[in-house]
Short mmCIF file of C-alpha atoms in Angstrom, two decimals:
data_model
loop_
_atom_site.label_atom_id
_atom_site.label_comp_id
_atom_site.label_asym_id
_atom_site.label_seq_id
_atom_site.Cartn_x
_atom_site.Cartn_y
_atom_site.Cartn_z
CA UNK A 33 27.65 3.91 11.19
CA UNK A 34 31.33 4.94 10.87
CA UNK A 35 33.73 2.34 9.77
CA UNK A 36 37.21 2.07 11.56
CA UNK A 37 39.63 4.22 9.76
CA UNK A 38 42.31 1.55 9.33
CA UNK A 39 42.90 -2.07 9.77
CA UNK A 40 45.48 -1.27 12.40
CA UNK A 41 42.99 0.56 14.44
CA UNK A 42 40.42 -2.27 14.02
CA UNK A 43 43.02 -4.87 15.14
CA UNK A 44 43.90 -2.75 18.11
CA UNK A 45 40.17 -2.46 18.97
CA UNK A 46 39.51 -6.25 18.61
CA UNK A 47 42.68 -7.17 20.62
CA UNK A 48 41.50 -4.92 23.47
CA UNK A 49 38.01 -6.46 23.40
CA UNK A 50 39.34 -9.96 23.42
CA UNK A 51 41.63 -8.95 26.36
CA UNK A 52 38.61 -7.74 28.26
CA UNK A 53 36.82 -10.69 27.62
CA UNK A 54 39.62 -12.97 28.74
CA UNK A 55 40.00 -10.99 32.06
CA UNK A 56 36.40 -11.17 32.86
CA UNK A 57 36.28 -14.81 32.09
CA UNK A 58 39.32 -15.46 34.34
CA UNK A 59 37.73 -13.51 37.23
CA UNK A 60 34.48 -15.21 37.04
CA UNK A 61 36.15 -18.59 36.92
CA UNK A 62 38.24 -17.64 39.97
CA UNK A 63 35.27 -16.58 41.87
CA UNK A 64 33.33 -19.59 41.11
CA UNK A 65 36.32 -21.94 42.05
CA UNK A 66 36.54 -20.06 45.40
CA UNK A 67 32.85 -20.31 46.10
CA UNK A 68 32.90 -24.03 45.48
CA UNK A 69 35.93 -24.45 47.71
CA UNK A 70 34.33 -22.59 50.59
CA UNK A 71 31.15 -24.42 50.24
CA UNK A 72 32.99 -27.74 51.05
CA UNK A 73 33.11 -26.40 54.56
CA UNK A 74 36.80 -27.31 54.96
CA UNK A 75 39.36 -24.61 56.17
CA UNK A 76 40.50 -22.53 53.16
CA UNK A 77 43.34 -19.93 52.75
CA UNK A 78 42.41 -16.35 53.22
CA UNK A 79 42.62 -15.44 49.65
CA UNK A 80 40.17 -17.99 48.61
CA UNK A 81 37.71 -16.85 51.41
CA UNK A 82 38.21 -13.22 50.33
CA UNK A 83 37.42 -14.02 46.76
CA UNK A 84 34.51 -16.16 47.65
CA UNK A 85 33.03 -13.23 49.94
CA UNK A 86 33.21 -10.87 46.93
CA UNK A 87 36.66 -9.43 46.46
CA UNK A 88 38.42 -9.55 43.19
CA UNK A 89 41.32 -11.90 43.01
CA UNK A 90 43.90 -9.06 42.73
CA UNK A 91 42.72 -7.31 45.71
CA UNK A 92 42.32 -10.58 47.66
CA UNK A 93 46.15 -11.35 46.95
CA UNK A 94 47.08 -7.93 47.91
CA UNK A 95 45.40 -8.00 51.37
CA UNK A 96 45.59 -11.66 52.24
CA UNK A 97 48.93 -11.48 54.09
CA UNK A 98 47.94 -8.40 56.19
CA UNK A 99 44.55 -9.99 56.76
CA UNK A 100 45.84 -13.16 58.36
CA UNK A 101 48.85 -11.49 60.21
CA UNK A 102 48.26 -12.34 63.88
CA UNK A 103 45.61 -14.98 63.30
CA UNK A 104 46.20 -18.49 64.62
CA UNK A 105 45.60 -20.76 61.62
CA UNK A 106 43.08 -23.59 61.98
CA UNK A 107 45.21 -25.77 59.72
CA UNK A 108 48.00 -25.93 57.07
CA UNK A 109 48.83 -27.67 53.92
CA UNK A 110 51.96 -27.81 51.91
CA UNK A 111 52.10 -26.10 48.26
CA UNK A 112 54.86 -25.17 46.02
CA UNK A 113 55.62 -21.59 44.78
CA UNK A 114 57.55 -20.51 41.72
CA UNK A 115 60.71 -18.51 42.24
CA UNK A 116 62.99 -17.07 39.63
CA UNK A 117 63.71 -19.16 36.64
CA UNK A 118 62.56 -22.79 37.09
CA UNK A 119 63.18 -22.93 40.71
CA UNK A 120 60.44 -23.80 43.00
CA UNK A 121 60.03 -23.92 46.87
CA UNK A 122 57.71 -25.88 49.19
CA UNK A 123 55.82 -23.60 51.67
CA UNK A 124 52.91 -24.16 54.18
CA UNK A 125 49.61 -22.45 53.46
CA UNK A 126 47.70 -21.45 56.47
CA UNK A 127 43.99 -22.54 56.48
CA UNK A 128 41.25 -20.80 58.32
CA UNK A 129 37.68 -21.98 59.24
CA UNK A 130 34.60 -19.89 58.36
CA UNK A 131 34.27 -18.76 62.18
CA UNK A 132 37.81 -17.57 62.38
CA UNK A 133 37.44 -15.80 59.00
CA UNK A 134 34.07 -14.07 59.83
CA UNK A 135 35.67 -12.82 63.29
CA UNK A 136 38.66 -11.34 61.44
CA UNK A 137 36.60 -9.86 58.69
CA UNK A 138 34.46 -8.13 61.17
CA UNK A 139 37.48 -6.14 62.62
CA UNK A 140 40.02 -5.82 59.76
CA UNK A 141 40.11 -2.55 58.01
CA UNK A 142 43.08 -1.40 55.67
CA UNK A 143 44.53 2.07 55.97
CA UNK A 144 43.39 3.03 52.55
CA UNK A 145 39.78 4.30 52.85
CA UNK A 146 38.63 3.06 49.49
CA UNK A 147 39.65 -0.49 50.46
CA UNK A 148 38.37 -0.08 54.02
CA UNK A 149 34.99 0.77 52.66
CA UNK A 150 34.99 -2.46 50.52
CA UNK A 151 36.00 -4.51 53.50
CA UNK A 152 33.35 -3.02 55.53
CA UNK A 153 30.71 -3.90 52.89
CA UNK A 154 32.14 -7.50 52.92
CA UNK A 155 31.82 -7.64 56.71
CA UNK A 156 28.24 -6.40 56.47
CA UNK A 157 27.40 -9.02 53.77
CA UNK A 158 29.05 -11.82 55.79
CA UNK A 159 27.28 -10.92 59.10
#
C-alpha cells in the first residue's frame, strides 16, 4: 500500500471524495423528493416529473422549458425566483398532470442525439 506523498495531496483527495459524496447525496434526495411529489397524484412542474422519471436534476432543469413549450398547463401555482443581489420576483409555475406529461414525453426528442436517446429510454419506461 502506497501512502500519499504529501499532506496537501491527501487533503485534496479527501476534499474531492467529500464533494462527490455531497453531490450524490443531493441527487438522491432530489430524486426521492420528486418521486414523493409525483406519487401524490397532483399536477407537478415538468422538472419534478422529469427527475421522478429518471433524469438527473441538472438535465431536467436544462430541458424543462423546451419540454413544456407549447403545452397547455393543467394548473399553475405562484413561486418566487431569486434575481441579482437580494431581489426576488413572483412568478407562476405551470403544473402538468401525469397524462399530459406522458403524452408529451412520448413525442419530445431534443436535437442532441445523446439526450434524445435518454428521453427515448424515459418514454419507454413510462409507457
